[in-house]
Amino acid sequence: MPAPYLTLTSIVEHETEARRSRFICALAPARTVEEAQSFIGERRQKHPGAGHHCTAYVIGQRLQKGDDDGEPGGTAGTPMVQALVGRGINDVVAVVTRYFGGTLLGAGGLVRAYGSAVTETLDRAEPVRMVPAKLIVVAVAHDQAGRVENDLRASRYAVREVTYASDVTFAVAVGEDEVAAFADWVATLTAGRARVDVGDDLHVPG
């Protein structure tokens, strides 16, 4: 059963310091591993002189991955993942870029530094709550499509895709608790001529 979660809609950056080492944390929304890896690559290019670019991402309900990027095992990626999970943050990537300050922090110091870099950056973010939804596919005849599309786009429901074929189909994101009401609304709008199919699980802002 899908559960609500928090996510980000924009990049957030914040710098912390521990014994003269600089820790620059950047958080970004990432709905796929490819998006996460692309952002990680951007951060590496932005700070080519840094000693480490440690990373963590949490995507979907199950995918969690941390990378210590040369720091002692378990001292960076894991506490970064834990910081994200602990706040209920999902579909997000974190990159902590470290510039070494000349003093070794030890394993415990690194765990604290990388974990707090992420949590302090999250403190400056404005997460959006995402709630479970369904992708509803509405199929109508061409003579109804224009009015249905106008009414859908004027409604609070998010139209994800429109496909023109033998009929016209609209893929619409609808909150789980609104599916029945949405189907009734479409039936009234089209005088019962629309076909409504319930599709995949997803999440929408709520």
PDB file of N, CA, C and O in Angstrom, residues 57-102:
ATOM      1  N   TYR A  57      20.983   8.761  -2.138  1.00  0.00           N
ATOM      2  CA  TYR A  57      19.671   9.038  -2.713  1.00  0.00           C
ATOM      3  C   TYR A  57      18.654   8.016  -2.233  1.00  0.00           C
ATOM      4  O   TYR A  57      18.985   6.878  -1.910  1.00  0.00           O
ATOM      5  N   VAL A  58      17.421   8.509  -2.136  1.00  0.00           N
ATOM      6  CA  VAL A  58      16.281   7.682  -1.756  1.00  0.00           C
ATOM      7  C   VAL A  58      15.229   7.895  -2.836  1.00  0.00           C
ATOM      8  O   VAL A  58      14.747   9.011  -3.033  1.00  0.00           O
ATOM      9  N   ILE A  59      14.911   6.819  -3.539  1.00  0.00           N
ATOM     10  CA  ILE A  59      13.999   6.920  -4.685  1.00  0.00           C
ATOM     11  C   ILE A  59      12.938   5.831  -4.567  1.00  0.00           C
ATOM     12  O   ILE A  59      13.253   4.656  -4.370  1.00  0.00           O
ATOM     13  N   GLY A  60      11.687   6.237  -4.703  1.00  0.00           N
ATOM     14  CA  GLY A  60      10.600   5.263  -4.590  1.00  0.00           C
ATOM     15  C   GLY A  60      10.483   4.743  -3.165  1.00  0.00           C
ATOM     16  O   GLY A  60      11.016   5.313  -2.223  1.00  0.00           O
ATOM     17  N   GLN A  61       9.792   3.641  -3.020  1.00  0.00           N
ATOM     18  CA  GLN A  61       9.534   3.099  -1.690  1.00  0.00           C
ATOM     19  C   GLN A  61      10.672   2.220  -1.174  1.00  0.00           C
ATOM     20  O   GLN A  61      10.742   1.937   0.015  1.00  0.00           O
ATOM     21  N   ARG A  62      11.593   1.812  -2.054  1.00  0.00           N
ATOM     22  CA  ARG A  62      12.579   0.808  -1.635  1.00  0.00           C
ATOM     23  C   ARG A  62      14.035   1.155  -1.934  1.00  0.00           C
ATOM     24  O   ARG A  62      14.927   0.616  -1.297  1.00  0.00           O
ATOM     25  N   LEU A  63      14.298   2.030  -2.887  1.00  0.00           N
ATOM     26  CA  LEU A  63      15.662   2.233  -3.352  1.00  0.00           C
ATOM     27  C   LEU A  63      16.394   3.272  -2.493  1.00  0.00           C
ATOM     28  O   LEU A  63      16.024   4.451  -2.480  1.00  0.00           O
ATOM     29  N   GLN A  64      17.409   2.812  -1.755  1.00  0.00           N
ATOM     30  CA  GLN A  64      18.235   3.684  -0.929  1.00  0.00           C
ATOM     31  C   GLN A  64      19.695   3.334  -1.205  1.00  0.00           C
ATOM     32  O   GLN A  64      20.073   2.172  -1.145  1.00  0.00           O
ATOM     33  N   LYS A  65      20.507   4.359  -1.504  1.00  0.00           N
ATOM     34  CA  LYS A  65      21.909   4.065  -1.821  1.00  0.00           C
ATOM     35  C   LYS A  65      22.794   5.209  -1.328  1.00  0.00           C
ATOM     36  O   LYS A  65      22.478   6.379  -1.522  1.00  0.00           O
ATOM     37  N   GLY A  66      23.898   4.836  -0.656  1.00  0.00           N
ATOM     38  CA  GLY A  66      24.880   5.816  -0.212  1.00  0.00           C
ATOM     39  C   GLY A  66      26.252   5.459  -0.746  1.00  0.00           C
ATOM     40  O   GLY A  66      26.563   4.277  -0.951  1.00  0.00           O
ATOM     41  N   ASP A  67      27.096   6.467  -0.979  1.00  0.00           N
ATOM     42  CA  ASP A  67      28.448   6.248  -1.495  1.00  0.00           C
ATOM     43  C   ASP A  67      29.427   7.087  -0.666  1.00  0.00           C
ATOM     44  O   ASP A  67      29.282   8.309  -0.566  1.00  0.00           O
ATOM     45  N   ASP A  68      30.430   6.422  -0.080  1.00  0.00           N
ATOM     46  CA  ASP A  68      31.405   7.107   0.769  1.00  0.00           C
ATOM     47  C   ASP A  68      32.481   7.848  -0.032  1.00  0.00           C
ATOM     48  O   ASP A  68      33.206   8.675   0.534  1.00  0.00           O
ATOM     49  N   ASP A  69      32.612   7.562  -1.309  1.00  0.00           N
ATOM     50  CA  ASP A  69      33.557   8.242  -2.208  1.00  0.00           C
ATOM     51  C   ASP A  69      34.953   8.380  -1.591  1.00  0.00           C
ATOM     52  O   ASP A  69      35.544   9.462  -1.564  1.00  0.00           O
ATOM     53  N   GLY A  70      35.468   7.291  -1.059  1.00  0.00           N
ATOM     54  CA  GLY A  70      36.836   7.282  -0.545  1.00  0.00           C
ATOM     55  C   GLY A  70      36.973   7.570   0.936  1.00  0.00           C
ATOM     56  O   GLY A  70      38.054   7.365   1.508  1.00  0.00           O
ATOM     57  N   GLU A  71      35.918   8.050   1.590  1.00  0.00           N
ATOM     58  CA  GLU A  71      35.956   8.185   3.051  1.00  0.00           C
ATOM     59  C   GLU A  71      35.895   6.776   3.663  1.00  0.00           C
ATOM     60  O   GLU A  71      35.456   5.835   2.994  1.00  0.00           O
ATOM     61  N   PRO A  72      36.316   6.606   4.910  1.00  0.00           N
ATOM     62  CA  PRO A  72      36.237   5.281   5.532  1.00  0.00           C
ATOM     63  C   PRO A  72      34.820   4.703   5.436  1.00  0.00           C
ATOM     64  O   PRO A  72      33.831   5.434   5.562  1.00  0.00           O
ATOM     65  N   GLY A  73      34.732   3.396   5.185  1.00  0.00           N
ATOM     66  CA  GLY A  73      33.457   2.739   4.929  1.00  0.00           C
ATOM     67  C   GLY A  73      32.398   3.023   5.984  1.00  0.00           C
ATOM     68  O   GLY A  73      32.644   2.880   7.181  1.00  0.00           O
ATOM     69  N   GLY A  74      31.234   3.450   5.543  1.00  0.00           N
ATOM     70  CA  GLY A  74      30.104   3.666   6.424  1.00  0.00           C
ATOM     71  C   GLY A  74      30.084   5.003   7.140  1.00  0.00           C
ATOM     72  O   GLY A  74      29.181   5.269   7.929  1.00  0.00           O
ATOM     73  N   THR A  75      31.066   5.873   6.850  1.00  0.00           N
ATOM     74  CA  THR A  75      31.141   7.139   7.595  1.00  0.00           C
ATOM     75  C   THR A  75      30.457   8.301   6.886  1.00  0.00           C
ATOM     76  O   THR A  75      30.311   9.378   7.474  1.00  0.00           O
ATOM     77  N   ALA A  76      30.026   8.113   5.638  1.00  0.00           N
ATOM     78  CA  ALA A  76      29.456   9.235   4.882  1.00  0.00           C
ATOM     79  C   ALA A  76      28.120   8.872   4.241  1.00  0.00           C
ATOM     80  O   ALA A  76      27.076   9.416   4.597  1.00  0.00           O
ATOM     81  N   GLY A  77      28.141   7.957   3.285  1.00  0.00           N
ATOM     82  CA  GLY A  77      26.915   7.620   2.562  1.00  0.00           C
ATOM     83  C   GLY A  77      25.810   7.114   3.471  1.00  0.00           C
ATOM     84  O   GLY A  77      24.649   7.531   3.345  1.00  0.00           O
ATOM     85  N   THR A  78      26.162   6.230   4.408  1.00  0.00           N
ATOM     86  CA  THR A  78      25.134   5.661   5.296  1.00  0.00           C
ATOM     87  C   THR A  78      24.477   6.718   6.182  1.00  0.00           C
ATOM     88  O   THR A  78      23.248   6.793   6.243  1.00  0.00           O
ATOM     89  N   PRO A  79      25.247   7.556   6.906  1.00  0.00           N
ATOM     90  CA  PRO A  79      24.574   8.587   7.709  1.00  0.00           C
ATOM     91  C   PRO A  79      23.784   9.587   6.860  1.00  0.00           C
ATOM     92  O   PRO A  79      22.787  10.141   7.330  1.00  0.00           O
ATOM     93  N   MET A  80      24.206   9.795   5.620  1.00  0.00           N
ATOM     94  CA  MET A  80      23.450  10.687   4.731  1.00  0.00           C
ATOM     95  C   MET A  80      22.105  10.070   4.366  1.00  0.00           C
ATOM     96  O   MET A  80      21.064  10.741   4.400  1.00  0.00           O
ATOM     97  N   VAL A  81      22.114   8.771   4.033  1.00  0.00           N
ATOM     98  CA  VAL A  81      20.850   8.074   3.749  1.00  0.00           C
ATOM     99  C   VAL A  81      19.948   8.112   4.977  1.00  0.00           C
ATOM    100  O   VAL A  81      18.747   8.393   4.882  1.00  0.00           O
ATOM    101  N   GLN A  82      20.544   7.831   6.141  1.00  0.00           N
ATOM    102  CA  GLN A  82      19.747   7.807   7.372  1.00  0.00           C
ATOM    103  C   GLN A  82      19.125   9.167   7.664  1.00  0.00           C
ATOM    104  O   GLN A  82      18.002   9.252   8.174  1.00  0.00           O
ATOM    105  N   ALA A  83      19.838  10.239   7.347  1.00  0.00           N
ATOM    106  CA  ALA A  83      19.303  11.586   7.564  1.00  0.00           C
ATOM    107  C   ALA A  83      18.079  11.831   6.682  1.00  0.00           C
ATOM    108  O   ALA A  83      17.078  12.414   7.127  1.00  0.00           O
ATOM    109  N   LEU A  84      18.134  11.371   5.432  1.00  0.00           N
ATOM    110  CA  LEU A  84      16.996  11.534   4.525  1.00  0.00           C
ATOM    111  C   LEU A  84      15.809  10.684   4.981  1.00  0.00           C
ATOM    112  O   LEU A  84      14.677  11.171   5.083  1.00  0.00           O
ATOM    113  N   VAL A  85      16.091   9.414   5.267  1.00  0.00           N
ATOM    114  CA  VAL A  85      15.022   8.498   5.673  1.00  0.00           C
ATOM    115  C   VAL A  85      14.396   8.943   6.991  1.00  0.00           C
ATOM    116  O   VAL A  85      13.179   8.870   7.182  1.00  0.00           O
ATOM    117  N   GLY A  86      15.234   9.426   7.896  1.00  0.00           N
ATOM    118  CA  GLY A  86      14.750   9.849   9.205  1.00  0.00           C
ATOM    119  C   GLY A  86      13.762  11.000   9.128  1.00  0.00           C
ATOM    120  O   GLY A  86      12.902  11.155  10.012  1.00  0.00           O
ATOM    121  N   ARG A  87      13.864  11.800   8.069  1.00  0.00           N
ATOM    122  CA  ARG A  87      12.929  12.911   7.879  1.00  0.00           C
ATOM    123  C   ARG A  87      11.750  12.529   6.979  1.00  0.00           C
ATOM    124  O   ARG A  87      10.909  13.373   6.681  1.00  0.00           O
ATOM    125  N   GLY A  88      11.725  11.274   6.513  1.00  0.00           N
ATOM    126  CA  GLY A  88      10.644  10.855   5.631  1.00  0.00           C
ATOM    127  C   GLY A  88      10.748  11.440   4.235  1.00  0.00           C
ATOM    128  O   GLY A  88       9.743  11.575   3.525  1.00  0.00           O
ATOM    129  N   ILE A  89      11.973  11.768   3.816  1.00  0.00           N
ATOM    130  CA  ILE A  89      12.195  12.382   2.509  1.00  0.00           C
ATOM    131  C   ILE A  89      12.411  11.297   1.463  1.00  0.00           C
ATOM    132  O   ILE A  89      13.136  10.338   1.680  1.00  0.00           O
ATOM    133  N   ASN A  90      11.782  11.482   0.307  1.00  0.00           N
ATOM    134  CA  ASN A  90      11.848  10.492  -0.762  1.00  0.00           C
ATOM    135  C   ASN A  90      12.029  11.210  -2.098  1.00  0.00           C
ATOM    136  O   ASN A  90      11.776  12.409  -2.206  1.00  0.00           O
ATOM    137  N   ASP A  91      12.448  10.453  -3.114  1.00  0.00           N
ATOM    138  CA  ASP A  91      12.687  11.001  -4.451  1.00  0.00           C
ATOM    139  C   ASP A  91      13.616  12.210  -4.374  1.00  0.00           C
ATOM    140  O   ASP A  91      13.325  13.302  -4.888  1.00  0.00           O
ATOM    141  N   VAL A  92      14.770  12.003  -3.732  1.00  0.00           N
ATOM    142  CA  VAL A  92      15.719  13.097  -3.527  1.00  0.00           C
ATOM    143  C   VAL A  92      17.142  12.553  -3.536  1.00  0.00           C
ATOM    144  O   VAL A  92      17.377  11.384  -3.208  1.00  0.00           O
ATOM    145  N   VAL A  93      18.084  13.403  -3.938  1.00  0.00           N
ATOM    146  CA  VAL A  93      19.499  13.054  -3.931  1.00  0.00           C
ATOM    147  C   VAL A  93      20.243  14.094  -3.105  1.00  0.00           C
ATOM    148  O   VAL A  93      19.902  15.283  -3.125  1.00  0.00           O
ATOM    149  N   ALA A  94      21.234  13.637  -2.347  1.00  0.00           N
ATOM    150  CA  ALA A  94      22.084  14.527  -1.545  1.00  0.00           C
ATOM    151  C   ALA A  94      23.539  14.321  -1.951  1.00  0.00           C
ATOM    152  O   ALA A  94      23.995  13.184  -2.097  1.00  0.00           O
ATOM    153  N   VAL A  95      24.250  15.418  -2.135  1.00  0.00           N
ATOM    154  CA  VAL A  95      25.685  15.372  -2.402  1.00  0.00           C
ATOM    155  C   VAL A  95      26.370  16.256  -1.374  1.00  0.00           C
ATOM    156  O   VAL A  95      26.039  17.444  -1.251  1.00  0.00           O
ATOM    157  N   VAL A  96      27.300  15.686  -0.621  1.00  0.00           N
ATOM    158  CA  VAL A  96      28.092  16.472   0.323  1.00  0.00           C
ATOM    159  C   VAL A  96      29.524  16.507  -0.194  1.00  0.00           C
ATOM    160  O   VAL A  96      30.210  15.486  -0.263  1.00  0.00           O
ATOM    161  N   THR A  97      29.958  17.703  -0.564  1.00  0.00           N
ATOM    162  CA  THR A  97      31.300  17.935  -1.093  1.00  0.00           C
ATOM    163  C   THR A  97      32.193  18.379   0.063  1.00  0.00           C
ATOM    164  O   THR A  97      31.863  19.328   0.780  1.00  0.00           O
ATOM    165  N   ARG A  98      33.320  17.680   0.253  1.00  0.00           N
ATOM    166  CA  ARG A  98      34.207  17.995   1.370  1.00  0.00           C
ATOM    167  C   ARG A  98      35.531  18.568   0.889  1.00  0.00           C
ATOM    168  O   ARG A  98      36.199  17.984   0.027  1.00  0.00           O
ATOM    169  N   TYR A  99      35.878  19.713   1.456  1.00  0.00           N
ATOM    170  CA  TYR A  99      37.215  20.272   1.291  1.00  0.00           C
ATOM    171  C   TYR A  99      37.959  20.050   2.610  1.00  0.00           C
ATOM    172  O   TYR A  99      37.568  20.589   3.652  1.00  0.00           O
ATOM    173  N   PHE A 100      39.009  19.245   2.569  1.00  0.00           N
ATOM    174  CA  PHE A 100      39.740  18.850   3.780  1.00  0.00           C
ATOM    175  C   PHE A 100      40.416  20.053   4.429  1.00  0.00           C
ATOM    176  O   PHE A 100      41.076  20.861   3.754  1.00  0.00           O
ATOM    177  N   GLY A 101      40.262  20.160   5.750  1.00  0.00           N
ATOM    178  CA  GLY A 101      40.811  21.312   6.463  1.00  0.00           C
ATOM    179  C   GLY A 101      42.114  21.052   7.175  1.00  0.00           C
ATOM    180  O   GLY A 101      42.626  21.912   7.906  1.00  0.00           O
ATOM    181  N   GLY A 102      42.689  19.869   7.002  1.00  0.00           N
ATOM    182  CA  GLY A 102      43.991  19.587   7.593  1.00  0.00           C
ATOM    183  C   GLY A 102      43.963  18.786   8.878  1.00  0.00           C
ATOM    184  O   GLY A 102      44.997  18.333   9.355  1.00  0.00           O
TER     185      GLY A 102
END
